[in-house]
Tab-separated table of C-alpha atoms in Angstrom:
chain	number	residue	atom	x	y	z
A	1381	MET	CA	4.707	-9.601	35.339
A	1382	GLN	CA	5.721	-6.345	33.693
A	1383	PRO	CA	7.497	-6.560	30.364
A	1384	ALA	CA	10.858	-4.907	30.699
A	1385	SER	CA	12.450	-4.395	27.300
A	1386	GLN	CA	11.851	-1.260	25.267
A	1387	GLU	CA	10.473	-3.274	22.375
A	1388	SER	CA	7.874	-4.772	24.671
A	1389	GLN	CA	6.581	-1.265	25.253
A	1390	ARG	CA	6.162	-0.672	21.529
A	1391	ILE	CA	2.686	-1.680	20.439
A	1392	VAL	CA	1.904	-2.618	16.872
A	1393	ILE	CA	-1.197	-3.441	14.864
A	1394	THR	CA	-0.819	-6.867	13.264
A	1395	GLY	CA	-4.405	-7.597	12.238
A	1396	ILE	CA	-7.437	-5.648	11.076
A	1397	GLY	CA	-11.019	-6.863	10.834
A	1398	LEU	CA	-13.918	-4.588	10.082
A	1399	ALA	CA	-17.460	-4.134	8.924
A	1400	ALA	CA	-18.071	-0.709	7.409
A	1401	PRO	CA	-21.108	0.529	5.494
A	1402	ASN	CA	-19.025	0.602	2.304
A	1403	GLY	CA	-16.827	-2.432	2.803
A	1404	ALA	CA	-16.657	-5.586	4.901
A	1405	ASP	CA	-12.876	-5.971	4.900
A	1406	PRO	CA	-9.960	-3.518	4.988
A	1407	ARG	CA	-9.179	-3.821	1.285
A	1408	ALA	CA	-12.781	-3.240	0.151
A	1409	PHE	CA	-13.143	-0.386	2.618
A	1410	ARG	CA	-9.954	1.302	1.423
A	1411	ALA	CA	-11.012	0.848	-2.201
A	1412	SER	CA	-14.386	2.489	-1.491
A	1413	LEU	CA	-12.688	5.423	0.224
A	1414	LEU	CA	-10.357	5.927	-2.724
A	1415	GLU	CA	-13.202	5.545	-5.234
A	1416	GLY	CA	-15.501	7.954	-3.417
A	1417	LYS	CA	-18.106	5.265	-2.745
A	1418	SER	CA	-20.602	6.125	-0.028
A	1419	GLY	CA	-22.183	3.576	2.308
A	1420	VAL	CA	-25.158	5.729	3.272
A	1421	GLN	CA	-28.589	4.530	2.188
A	1422	PRO	CA	-32.295	5.108	2.806
A	1423	TYR	CA	-33.336	3.604	6.111
A	1424	GLU	CA	-36.501	3.285	8.118
A	1425	ILE	CA	-36.929	2.733	11.821
A	1426	ARG	CA	-39.969	2.572	14.073
A	1427	TYR	CA	-41.503	5.855	15.205
A	1428	VAL	CA	-38.929	7.981	13.347
A	1429	GLY	CA	-39.909	6.639	9.933
A	1430	LYS	CA	-37.880	7.259	6.803
A	1431	THR	CA	-34.381	8.520	7.381
A	1432	LEU	CA	-30.808	7.680	6.294
A	1433	ALA	CA	-28.136	5.449	7.775
A	1434	GLY	CA	-24.820	3.773	7.139
A	1435	VAL	CA	-25.751	0.101	6.947
A	1436	CYS	CA	-23.234	-2.755	6.935
A	1437	GLU	CA	-23.471	-5.788	4.720
A	1438	TYR	CA	-21.295	-8.570	6.065
A	1439	ASP	CA	-21.613	-12.340	6.380
A	1440	LYS	CA	-23.114	-12.752	9.843
A	1441	LEU	CA	-22.960	-16.528	9.640
A	1442	ARG	CA	-19.290	-16.737	8.701
A	1443	TYR	CA	-18.291	-17.071	12.352
A	1444	GLN	CA	-21.588	-17.595	14.199
A	1445	SER	CA	-24.416	-20.110	14.189
A	1446	LYS	CA	-27.930	-18.879	13.471
A	1447	LYS	CA	-28.756	-19.577	17.095
A	1448	ASP	CA	-25.911	-17.421	18.377
A	1449	VAL	CA	-26.943	-14.583	16.080
A	1450	ARG	CA	-30.512	-14.867	17.386
A	1451	ARG	CA	-29.435	-14.956	21.002
A	1452	GLY	CA	-26.854	-12.213	20.836
A	1453	THR	CA	-26.853	-8.558	19.860
A	1454	LYS	CA	-25.968	-6.812	16.627
A	1455	ALA	CA	-22.987	-5.196	18.336
A	1456	GLY	CA	-21.888	-8.655	19.421
A	1457	SER	CA	-22.318	-9.983	15.898
A	1458	ILE	CA	-20.317	-7.138	14.371
A	1459	GLY	CA	-17.660	-7.580	17.060
A	1460	ILE	CA	-17.408	-11.328	16.425
A	1461	TYR	CA	-17.138	-10.852	12.676
A	1462	SER	CA	-14.510	-8.117	13.028
A	1463	ALA	CA	-12.476	-9.981	15.657
A	1464	ASN	CA	-12.368	-13.194	13.644
A	1465	GLU	CA	-11.405	-11.307	10.500
A	1466	ALA	CA	-8.646	-9.507	12.418
A	1467	ILE	CA	-7.247	-12.784	13.729
A	1468	ARG	CA	-7.291	-14.211	10.236
A	1469	ASP	CA	-5.581	-11.087	8.885
A	1470	ALA	CA	-2.940	-11.361	11.606
A	1471	GLY	CA	-2.029	-14.837	10.375
A	1472	LEU	CA	-2.462	-16.296	13.855
A	1473	ASP	CA	-2.889	-20.030	14.387
A	1474	TRP	CA	-5.715	-19.570	16.851
A	1475	SER	CA	-5.503	-23.138	18.128
A	1476	ALA	CA	-1.940	-22.437	19.242
A	1477	VAL	CA	-2.697	-19.115	20.963
A	1478	ASP	CA	-2.814	-19.104	24.781
A	1479	ARG	CA	-6.355	-17.789	25.139
A	1480	SER	CA	-5.818	-16.950	28.806
A	1481	ARG	CA	-3.377	-14.256	27.627
A	1482	VAL	CA	-5.782	-12.584	25.172
A	1483	GLY	CA	-7.775	-9.512	26.161
A	1484	VAL	CA	-10.822	-8.007	24.443
A	1485	TYR	CA	-11.278	-4.233	24.693
A	1486	LEU	CA	-14.098	-2.772	22.630
A	1487	GLY	CA	-15.218	0.818	22.614
A	1488	ILE	CA	-18.935	1.582	22.639
A	1489	THR	CA	-20.871	4.809	22.446
A	1490	GLU	CA	-23.900	3.183	24.016
A	1491	HIS	CA	-25.172	-0.335	24.414
A	1492	GLY	CA	-28.516	-1.794	25.427
A	1493	ASN	CA	-30.799	0.800	23.913
A	1494	VAL	CA	-31.611	-1.418	20.950
A	1495	GLU	CA	-32.491	-4.440	23.061
A	1496	THR	CA	-34.471	-2.436	25.613
A	1497	GLU	CA	-36.489	-0.646	22.946
A	1498	ASN	CA	-37.272	-3.984	21.295
A	1499	GLU	CA	-38.432	-5.519	24.567
A	1500	VAL	CA	-40.617	-2.563	25.503
A	1501	TYR	CA	-42.092	-2.575	22.013
A	1502	ALA	CA	-42.890	-6.292	22.280
A	1503	LEU	CA	-44.209	-5.915	25.831
A	1504	GLN	CA	-46.725	-3.384	24.601
A	1505	GLY	CA	-48.418	-6.303	22.836
A	1506	TYR	CA	-48.836	-8.006	26.201
A	1507	ARG	CA	-50.263	-4.981	28.004
A	1508	PHE	CA	-46.937	-4.439	29.748
A	1509	ASP	CA	-47.203	-7.709	31.668
A	1510	THR	CA	-43.555	-8.172	32.611
A	1511	SER	CA	-43.852	-11.955	32.693
A	1512	PHE	CA	-43.434	-11.638	28.917
A	1513	TRP	CA	-40.133	-9.760	29.277
A	1514	SER	CA	-37.300	-11.816	27.825
A	1515	HIS	CA	-34.771	-13.624	29.993
A	1516	HIS	CA	-32.275	-12.629	27.268
A	1517	HIS	CA	-32.617	-8.968	28.166
A	1518	ASN	CA	-29.919	-8.810	30.832
A	1519	PRO	CA	-27.166	-10.721	29.017
A	1520	ARG	CA	-27.911	-8.693	25.901
A	1521	THR	CA	-27.827	-5.333	27.632
A	1522	VAL	CA	-24.983	-5.617	30.126
A	1523	ALA	CA	-22.395	-3.084	29.080
A	1524	ASN	CA	-19.725	-5.711	28.418
A	1525	ASN	CA	-21.995	-7.608	25.990
A	1526	PRO	CA	-20.182	-6.984	22.692
A	1527	ALA	CA	-16.762	-7.844	24.135
A	1528	GLY	CA	-18.233	-10.781	26.043
A	1529	GLU	CA	-19.795	-12.225	22.909
A	1530	VAL	CA	-16.397	-12.007	21.197
A	1531	ALA	CA	-14.775	-13.804	24.141
A	1532	LEU	CA	-17.455	-16.519	24.091
A	1533	ASN	CA	-17.173	-17.009	20.361
A	1534	LEU	CA	-13.390	-17.285	20.380
A	1535	SER	CA	-13.001	-19.049	23.745
A	1536	ILE	CA	-10.942	-16.213	25.169
A	1537	TRP	CA	-10.231	-16.577	28.868
A	1538	GLY	CA	-8.349	-13.339	29.441
A	1539	PRO	CA	-10.078	-10.092	30.417
A	1540	HIS	CA	-12.881	-8.690	28.322
A	1541	TYR	CA	-14.828	-5.494	28.715
A	1542	THR	CA	-16.131	-2.542	26.807
A	1543	ILE	CA	-15.003	1.037	27.128
A	1544	GLY	CA	-17.841	3.536	27.185
A	1545	ALA	CA	-16.463	6.749	25.750
A	1546	ALA	CA	-19.251	8.119	23.538
A	1547	CYS	CA	-17.937	8.720	20.043
A	1548	ALA	CA	-14.325	8.709	21.190
A	1549	ALA	CA	-14.708	5.039	22.065
A	1550	GLY	CA	-13.046	3.486	19.018
A	1551	ASN	CA	-9.760	5.167	19.824
A	1552	ALA	CA	-10.312	4.497	23.525
A	1553	GLY	CA	-10.600	0.756	22.874
A	1554	LEU	CA	-7.333	0.824	20.963
A	1555	ILE	CA	-5.626	2.803	23.716
A	1556	GLN	CA	-6.918	0.437	26.394
A	1557	GLY	CA	-5.610	-2.573	24.509
A	1558	ALA	CA	-2.186	-0.976	24.155
A	1559	GLN	CA	-2.063	-0.084	27.835
A	1560	MET	CA	-2.926	-3.626	28.876
A	1561	LEU	CA	-0.189	-5.006	26.629
A	1562	ARG	CA	2.321	-2.583	28.105
A	1563	LEU	CA	1.301	-3.605	31.600
A	1564	GLY	CA	1.755	-7.253	30.686
A	1565	ASP	CA	-1.896	-7.910	31.464
A	1566	CYS	CA	-2.270	-9.783	28.181
A	1567	ASP	CA	-0.042	-10.877	25.292
A	1568	LEU	CA	-2.535	-10.190	22.547
A	1569	ALA	CA	-5.267	-7.574	22.516
A	1570	LEU	CA	-8.366	-7.495	20.354
A	1571	ALA	CA	-9.123	-3.804	20.516
A	1572	GLY	CA	-11.290	-1.324	18.686
A	1573	GLY	CA	-14.941	-0.359	18.677
A	1574	VAL	CA	-18.413	-1.462	17.632
A	1575	SER	CA	-21.790	0.140	17.093
A	1576	GLU	CA	-25.316	-1.152	16.579
A	1577	SER	CA	-26.797	2.313	17.039
A	1578	ILE	CA	-28.827	2.384	13.829
A	1579	HIS	CA	-31.188	-0.136	15.427
A	1580	THR	CA	-32.314	2.214	18.190
A	1581	PHE	CA	-34.892	4.792	17.207
A	1582	GLY	CA	-33.826	6.843	20.212
A	1583	ILE	CA	-30.522	7.944	18.742
A	1584	PHE	CA	-32.196	9.204	15.560
A	1585	ALA	CA	-35.011	10.893	17.465
A	1586	SER	CA	-32.610	12.527	19.884
A	1587	PHE	CA	-30.350	13.885	17.136
A	1588	LYS	CA	-33.458	15.108	15.327
A	1589	SER	CA	-34.716	16.907	18.416
A	1590	GLN	CA	-31.273	18.411	18.800
A	1591	GLY	CA	-31.390	19.633	15.189
A	1592	ALA	CA	-28.400	17.436	14.409
A	1593	LEU	CA	-29.815	14.648	12.208
A	1594	ALA	CA	-28.712	14.903	8.578
A	1595	ALA	CA	-31.245	14.948	5.764
A	1596	HIS	CA	-30.656	15.049	2.000
A	1597	ASP	CA	-32.524	13.910	-1.117
A	1598	ASP	CA	-29.456	11.966	-2.197
A	1599	PRO	CA	-28.384	9.589	0.610
A	1600	ALA	CA	-24.791	9.538	-0.647
A	1601	LYS	CA	-24.606	13.331	-0.212
A	1602	ALA	CA	-26.124	13.494	3.269
A	1603	SER	CA	-22.952	13.179	5.311
A	1604	ARG	CA	-21.069	16.360	4.433
A	1605	PRO	CA	-18.596	17.490	7.078
A	1606	PHE	CA	-17.023	20.892	6.319
A	1607	ASP	CA	-19.622	21.785	3.685
A	1608	LEU	CA	-21.331	25.114	4.252
A	1609	HIS	CA	-24.738	23.452	3.898
A	1610	ARG	CA	-24.136	20.479	6.168
A	1611	ASN	CA	-27.122	19.761	8.347
A	1612	GLY	CA	-26.157	17.060	10.786
A	1613	ILE	CA	-25.115	13.495	11.447
A	1614	VAL	CA	-25.853	10.338	9.473
A	1615	VAL	CA	-25.963	7.517	12.004
A	1616	ALA	CA	-24.071	4.377	10.982
A	1617	GLU	CA	-23.440	0.901	12.302
A	1618	GLY	CA	-20.096	-0.805	12.075
A	1619	GLY	CA	-17.138	-2.273	13.821
A	1620	CYS	CA	-13.405	-2.477	13.660
A	1621	VAL	CA	-11.153	-4.709	15.723
A	1622	PHE	CA	-7.371	-4.597	15.652
A	1623	VAL	CA	-5.014	-7.333	16.750
A	1624	LEU	CA	-2.446	-5.545	18.893
A	1625	GLU	CA	0.820	-7.061	19.991
A	1626	ARG	CA	4.065	-5.961	21.560
A	1627	LEU	CA	6.629	-5.383	18.836
A	1628	ASP	CA	9.002	-8.060	20.091
A	1629	ASP	CA	6.214	-10.663	20.079
A	1630	ALA	CA	5.141	-9.623	16.604
A	1631	ARG	CA	8.729	-9.840	15.316
A	1632	ARG	CA	9.260	-13.213	16.955
A	1633	ARG	CA	6.380	-14.744	15.029
A	1634	GLY	CA	7.187	-12.879	11.815
A	1635	ALA	CA	3.900	-10.967	11.802
A	1636	ARG	CA	3.171	-8.339	9.175
A	1637	VAL	CA	2.849	-4.990	10.935
A	1638	HIS	CA	0.203	-2.529	9.714
A	1639	GLY	CA	1.366	0.322	11.922
A	1640	GLU	CA	2.746	1.230	15.329
A	1641	LEU	CA	0.870	3.135	18.006
A	1642	VAL	CA	3.475	5.803	18.691
A	1643	GLY	CA	1.341	8.208	20.693
A	1644	TYR	CA	-2.053	8.672	22.184
A	1645	ALA	CA	-3.959	10.934	24.540
A	1646	MET	CA	-7.362	11.284	26.114
A	1647	ASN	CA	-8.716	14.261	28.029
A	1648	THR	CA	-12.006	15.927	28.930
A	1649	ASP	CA	-13.578	19.288	28.072
A	1650	ALA	CA	-15.643	19.552	31.255
A	1651	THR	CA	-17.560	22.411	29.643
A	1652	ASP	CA	-20.767	21.057	28.101
A	1653	PHE	CA	-22.892	17.928	27.595
A	1654	VAL	CA	-22.728	18.111	23.802
A	1655	LEU	CA	-20.758	21.118	22.573
A	1656	PRO	CA	-17.052	20.550	22.043
A	1657	ASN	CA	-14.247	22.676	23.396
A	1658	PRO	CA	-11.532	23.401	20.820
A	1659	GLU	CA	-9.023	24.394	23.461
A	1660	ARG	CA	-9.229	20.987	25.162
A	1661	GLN	CA	-9.267	19.210	21.796
A	1662	ALA	CA	-6.091	21.033	20.784
A	1663	GLU	CA	-4.517	20.094	24.113
A	1664	CYS	CA	-5.403	16.467	23.514
A	1665	VAL	CA	-3.785	16.506	20.060
A	1666	ALA	CA	-0.728	18.292	21.450
A	1667	LEU	CA	-0.406	15.795	24.291
A	1668	ALA	CA	-0.504	12.852	21.866
A	1669	LEU	CA	2.208	14.547	19.781
A	1670	ARG	CA	4.349	15.197	22.838
A	1671	ARG	CA	4.078	11.601	23.977
A	1672	ALA	CA	5.027	10.448	20.483
A	1673	GLY	CA	7.994	12.826	20.472
A	1674	LEU	CA	6.727	14.397	17.260
A	1675	ARG	CA	6.269	17.917	15.970
A	1676	PRO	CA	2.956	18.772	14.288
A	1677	ASP	CA	4.671	19.130	10.911
A	1678	GLN	CA	5.762	15.507	11.086
A	1679	ILE	CA	2.157	14.335	10.814
A	1680	ASP	CA	1.328	13.493	7.219
A	1681	ILE	CA	-2.406	12.820	7.510
A	1682	VAL	CA	-4.915	13.934	10.110
A	1683	SER	CA	-8.100	11.871	10.130
A	1684	THR	CA	-10.652	14.332	11.449
A	1685	HIS	CA	-13.563	13.485	13.687
A	1686	ALA	CA	-15.980	15.996	12.122
A	1687	THR	CA	-19.517	14.619	12.041
A	1688	GLY	CA	-21.341	17.131	9.864
A	1689	THR	CA	-22.783	19.335	12.596
A	1690	LEU	CA	-22.566	23.072	12.201
A	1691	SER	CA	-20.716	23.825	15.378
A	1692	GLY	CA	-18.747	20.600	15.884
A	1693	ASP	CA	-16.919	20.717	12.543
A	1694	ALA	CA	-15.942	24.347	12.955
A	1695	GLN	CA	-14.768	23.769	16.515
A	1696	GLU	CA	-12.548	20.870	15.473
A	1697	CYS	CA	-11.043	22.988	12.695
A	1698	ASP	CA	-10.390	25.689	15.258
A	1699	ALA	CA	-8.567	23.117	17.405
A	1700	LEU	CA	-6.581	21.795	14.443
A	1701	ARG	CA	-5.530	25.293	13.357
A	1702	ARG	CA	-4.118	25.890	16.818
A	1703	VAL	CA	-1.867	22.821	16.563
A	1704	PHE	CA	-1.135	22.639	12.820
A	1705	ALA	CA	-0.740	26.358	12.195
A	1706	ASP	CA	2.348	26.086	10.045
A	1707	CYS	CA	2.306	22.593	8.573
A	1708	PRO	CA	2.005	22.867	4.794
A	1709	ARG	CA	2.723	19.152	4.313
A	1710	THR	CA	0.011	17.930	6.694
A	1711	PHE	CA	-3.200	16.801	5.011
A	1712	PHE	CA	-6.652	16.399	6.508
A	1713	ASN	CA	-9.480	14.080	5.543
A	1714	ASN	CA	-12.793	12.828	6.853
A	1715	THR	CA	-14.140	9.293	6.602
A	1716	LYS	CA	-17.603	10.040	7.982
A	1717	SER	CA	-18.375	11.797	4.723
A	1718	PHE	CA	-18.467	8.299	3.168
A	1719	ILE	CA	-20.018	6.128	5.857
A	1720	GLY	CA	-21.730	8.443	8.314
A	1721	HIS	CA	-20.976	8.370	12.005
A	1722	ALA	CA	-20.333	4.829	13.220
A	1723	MET	CA	-20.413	5.983	16.830
A	1724	GLY	CA	-18.387	3.612	19.041
A	1725	ALA	CA	-16.729	2.154	15.965
A	1726	ALA	CA	-15.944	5.500	14.350
A	1727	GLY	CA	-12.451	6.102	15.705
A	1728	ALA	CA	-11.240	2.581	14.945
A	1729	LEU	CA	-12.898	2.409	11.518
A	1730	GLU	CA	-11.602	5.806	10.462
A	1731	LEU	CA	-8.105	4.831	11.505
A	1732	ALA	CA	-8.375	1.543	9.604
A	1733	GLY	CA	-9.520	3.413	6.520
A	1734	ASN	CA	-6.352	5.504	6.623
A	1735	LEU	CA	-3.794	2.771	7.339
A	1736	GLY	CA	-3.580	1.898	3.654
A	1737	ALA	CA	-1.839	5.248	3.147
A	1738	PHE	CA	1.384	3.717	4.464
A	1739	ASP	CA	1.367	1.484	1.394
A	1740	ASP	CA	-0.205	3.611	-1.332
A	1741	GLY	CA	0.856	7.106	-0.259
A	1742	LEU	CA	-2.660	8.409	-0.831
A	1743	CYS	CA	-4.747	10.563	1.444
A	1744	HIS	CA	-8.367	9.664	0.807
A	1745	ALA	CA	-10.647	12.630	0.514
A	1746	THR	CA	-13.476	14.314	2.298
A	1747	ILE	CA	-16.405	13.946	-0.081
A	1748	ASN	CA	-19.585	16.002	-0.383
A	1749	VAL	CA	-17.903	19.360	0.142
A	1750	ASP	CA	-19.648	21.330	-2.587
A	1751	THR	CA	-19.203	24.673	-0.879
A	1752	LEU	CA	-16.433	24.718	1.669
A	1753	ASP	CA	-17.413	26.435	4.903
A	1754	PRO	CA	-14.805	29.189	5.370
A	1755	GLU	CA	-14.657	28.249	9.037
A	1756	CYS	CA	-13.546	24.768	8.015
A	1757	ALA	CA	-11.060	25.789	5.338
A	1758	LEU	CA	-8.001	23.996	6.645
A	1759	PRO	CA	-5.140	24.521	4.167
A	1760	GLY	CA	-4.423	20.829	3.728
A	1761	LEU	CA	-8.014	19.612	3.568
A	1762	VAL	CA	-8.272	17.002	0.813
A	1763	ILE	CA	-11.589	17.518	-0.914
A	1764	GLY	CA	-13.391	15.448	-3.508
A	1765	SER	CA	-10.752	12.984	-4.644
A	1766	PRO	CA	-7.692	11.310	-3.135
A	1767	ARG	CA	-4.406	13.128	-3.121
A	1768	ALA	CA	-0.989	11.583	-3.579
A	1769	VAL	CA	0.952	12.852	-0.603
A	1770	GLY	CA	4.137	10.823	-0.982
A	1771	PRO	CA	5.559	8.513	1.663
A	1772	VAL	CA	3.372	8.628	4.757
A	1773	ARG	CA	5.176	8.236	8.073
A	1774	TYR	CA	2.604	9.303	10.629
A	1775	LEU	CA	-1.201	9.346	10.809
A	1776	LEU	CA	-3.092	11.183	13.522
A	1777	ASN	CA	-6.646	10.092	14.245
A	1778	ASN	CA	-9.119	12.296	16.135
A	1779	SER	CA	-12.193	10.940	17.856
A	1780	PHE	CA	-14.317	13.050	20.173
A	1781	GLY	CA	-17.542	12.428	22.037
A	1782	MET	CA	-20.383	13.792	24.117
A	1783	LEU	CA	-19.733	14.875	27.684
A	1784	GLY	CA	-16.488	16.290	26.328
A	1785	THR	CA	-14.420	13.152	25.943
A	1786	ASN	CA	-11.514	13.529	23.507
A	1787	SER	CA	-9.166	10.894	22.135
A	1788	VAL	CA	-6.253	11.044	19.731
A	1789	VAL	CA	-4.018	8.274	18.463
A	1790	ILE	CA	-0.910	8.574	16.319
A	1791	ILE	CA	0.173	5.631	14.192
A	1792	GLY	CA	3.613	5.329	12.677
A	1793	ARG	CA	4.586	3.564	9.488
A	1794	PRO	CA	5.938	0.042	10.067
A	1795	ASP	CA	9.729	-0.141	10.261
A	1796	ASP	CA	9.971	-2.429	7.239
A	1797	ARG	CA	8.285	-0.044	4.819
B	965	MET	CA	-55.186	-29.183	20.171
B	966	THR	CA	-54.457	-32.871	19.812
B	967	ALA	CA	-51.226	-34.463	21.016
B	968	ALA	CA	-50.029	-34.543	17.405
B	969	GLU	CA	-50.792	-30.846	16.961
B	970	ILE	CA	-49.001	-30.018	20.206
B	971	ARG	CA	-45.982	-31.963	18.951
B	972	GLU	CA	-46.029	-29.915	15.743
B	973	GLU	CA	-46.240	-26.728	17.758
B	974	ILE	CA	-43.246	-27.710	19.886
B	975	LEU	CA	-41.300	-28.554	16.740
B	976	ASP	CA	-42.148	-25.118	15.372
B	977	ILE	CA	-40.906	-23.469	18.563
B	978	LEU	CA	-37.733	-25.568	18.502
B	979	SER	CA	-37.051	-24.578	14.913
B	980	ASP	CA	-37.075	-20.929	16.040
B	981	ILE	CA	-34.968	-21.520	19.124
B	982	ALA	CA	-32.462	-23.900	17.537
B	983	PRO	CA	-32.404	-22.853	13.866
B	984	ASP	CA	-29.181	-24.736	13.125
B	985	GLU	CA	-30.595	-28.115	14.207
B	986	ASP	CA	-32.060	-30.785	11.961
B	987	LEU	CA	-35.246	-31.738	13.773
B	988	SER	CA	-36.406	-34.344	11.272
B	989	GLY	CA	-34.869	-37.212	13.219
B	990	LEU	CA	-35.886	-36.059	16.675
B	991	GLU	CA	-36.593	-38.990	18.958
B	992	ASP	CA	-39.548	-38.291	21.203
B	993	GLY	CA	-38.456	-40.552	24.033
B	994	VAL	CA	-34.934	-39.118	24.272
B	995	ALA	CA	-34.166	-35.975	26.264
B	996	PHE	CA	-33.847	-32.814	24.127
B	997	ARG	CA	-30.466	-32.143	25.696
B	998	ASP	CA	-29.129	-35.520	24.611
B	999	GLN	CA	-29.871	-34.878	20.948
B	1000	LEU	CA	-29.918	-31.077	20.534
B	1001	GLU	CA	-27.597	-28.236	21.524
B	1002	LEU	CA	-29.957	-26.742	24.092
B	1003	ASP	CA	-29.057	-25.006	27.331
B	1004	SER	CA	-31.086	-23.565	30.194
B	1005	MET	CA	-31.749	-20.310	28.326
B	1006	ASP	CA	-33.192	-22.308	25.443
B	1007	PHE	CA	-35.558	-24.134	27.789
B	1008	LEU	CA	-36.680	-20.778	29.111
B	1009	ASP	CA	-37.305	-19.810	25.485
B	1010	ILE	CA	-39.648	-22.797	25.137
B	1011	VAL	CA	-41.478	-21.704	28.286
B	1012	MET	CA	-41.670	-18.105	27.036
B	1013	GLU	CA	-42.899	-19.083	23.587
B	1014	LEU	CA	-45.682	-21.215	25.079
B	1015	ARG	CA	-46.602	-18.266	27.261
B	1016	LYS	CA	-46.599	-15.842	24.343
B	1017	ARG	CA	-48.369	-18.063	21.838
B	1018	HIS	CA	-50.888	-19.788	24.095
B	1019	ARG	CA	-50.825	-17.891	27.402
B	1020	ILE	CA	-49.745	-21.058	29.176
B	1021	GLN	CA	-47.979	-20.382	32.463
B	1022	ILE	CA	-45.638	-23.213	33.331
B	1023	PRO	CA	-44.536	-23.050	36.964
B	1024	GLU	CA	-40.828	-23.482	37.594
B	1025	GLU	CA	-41.367	-26.737	39.495
B	1026	ASP	CA	-42.836	-28.235	36.296
B	1027	TYR	CA	-39.891	-27.361	34.027
B	1028	GLY	CA	-38.649	-30.939	34.343
B	1029	ALA	CA	-41.689	-32.057	32.365
B	1030	LEU	CA	-40.186	-30.360	29.298
B	1031	ALA	CA	-37.180	-32.715	29.187
B	1032	SER	CA	-38.204	-34.616	26.044
B	1033	MET	CA	-40.791	-34.315	23.322
B	1034	ALA	CA	-42.809	-37.212	24.771
B	1035	SER	CA	-42.858	-35.740	28.293
B	1036	THR	CA	-43.618	-32.254	26.969
B	1037	VAL	CA	-46.576	-33.438	24.903
B	1038	GLU	CA	-47.853	-35.511	27.811
B	1039	TYR	CA	-47.605	-32.516	30.134
B	1040	LEU	CA	-49.234	-30.076	27.726
B	1041	THR	CA	-52.038	-32.249	26.319
B	1042	PRO	CA	-54.498	-31.735	29.199
B	1043	ARG	CA	-53.553	-28.032	29.370
B	1044	MET	CA	-53.982	-27.368	25.649
B	1045	LYS	CA	-56.782	-29.730	24.694
B	1046	ASP	CA	-59.300	-26.896	24.385
B	1047	MET	CA	-56.990	-24.597	22.425
B	1048	GLU	CA	-56.782	-24.040	18.695
B	1049	ARG	CA	-53.415	-24.131	16.969
B	1050	ALA	CA	-52.335	-20.578	16.241
């Protein structure tokens, strides 16, 4: 049952599929990040009215019928698109894959709000007579929906479920997939995160009430982590699914490896519903490093979580200073400055956006920092345009969430590069 | 609504529920399931759409009457004869 060899405990990424607000495949996404192209646009949603959001443009019907799109959820649709693209990228002959040995592990920040809001809105037109409530409500809102839709679409008979971990969920999905591979619970994991959150007014209204919803005359400038004048979060939709395999399996089939998961950690602040705790965040980063057997100065690029809130960005920088105090060759960037906060997809998308650095040696930037907040002035923060940082060996990806959930993954350059 | 209008209405509902299907060759005497990709959730969609559009309540024991276009029209004609097409 349990794989025994050391190589079977090494987990590698062999496929990437994604839908980001500024790119619907890894190459387009990477190009947008290097070109400074934002995916944030004007957006309107019931009750809240005009606001801003990161909106994805991808071909919904590439892997689904119109009927399946209608019946399912947006998170399911994004998951199906991303999973199919990842399988294609991995070069897998899907008809030859033992589908009983495939697992689907998708991180979500929330799920079901969109569908519930839509039903309540429609029910209002029927004077709240619940006989008009859709029979689709339950299958759309069960927490495993996005992963289940992927399994249905791809005829996957292994385990499928979502991992609810607020905005740390994208990393959490990746970690879960790796753990299941190490346990021998599956031979191939489709792991990552998805978000349909821009379709629920509640998330916008709640951030607004919290004083944490970004606003700016220029949509492309609204998401501005680390800028002194940042004023909150731009909500985004998106998804990213990785094909994960054990290294020996990947080598056996001659798969191209995008990176190796060399370390990870998750922990909990246990201090506040929304405010982060830099001490626990630093411990989480340090734990991931320890498990990877790496020193902080061996990390080439840190993909920060920062969302554009006043306190959150500064707290993360506090945490990062504690760990990377004397690491002049470690660079920091932020992907949310381009696409907004893709919630459950954020961790996975932001990692995917950085993986290209193994090939091009570039650290994409943090954009929209017109006036750097002194509290966020990390020495290696890459601002404005990409920076050539030379050969990249290790990426560290932060992803933190409400109720104090923290996740960190460290990805190593493939052996053959 | 006449039987012909009810048929048109059902076709309209089917085009929403099964947007990938070509309904032009639908045979009225043949069960929907034998010529379209419809499952139990789709049949519930037909029931729900009739409820929403025309306030028709179809009891569960009558669901069998919705098996084909011919049986559906036959079942609905007396129930919708005084209604206008929306």
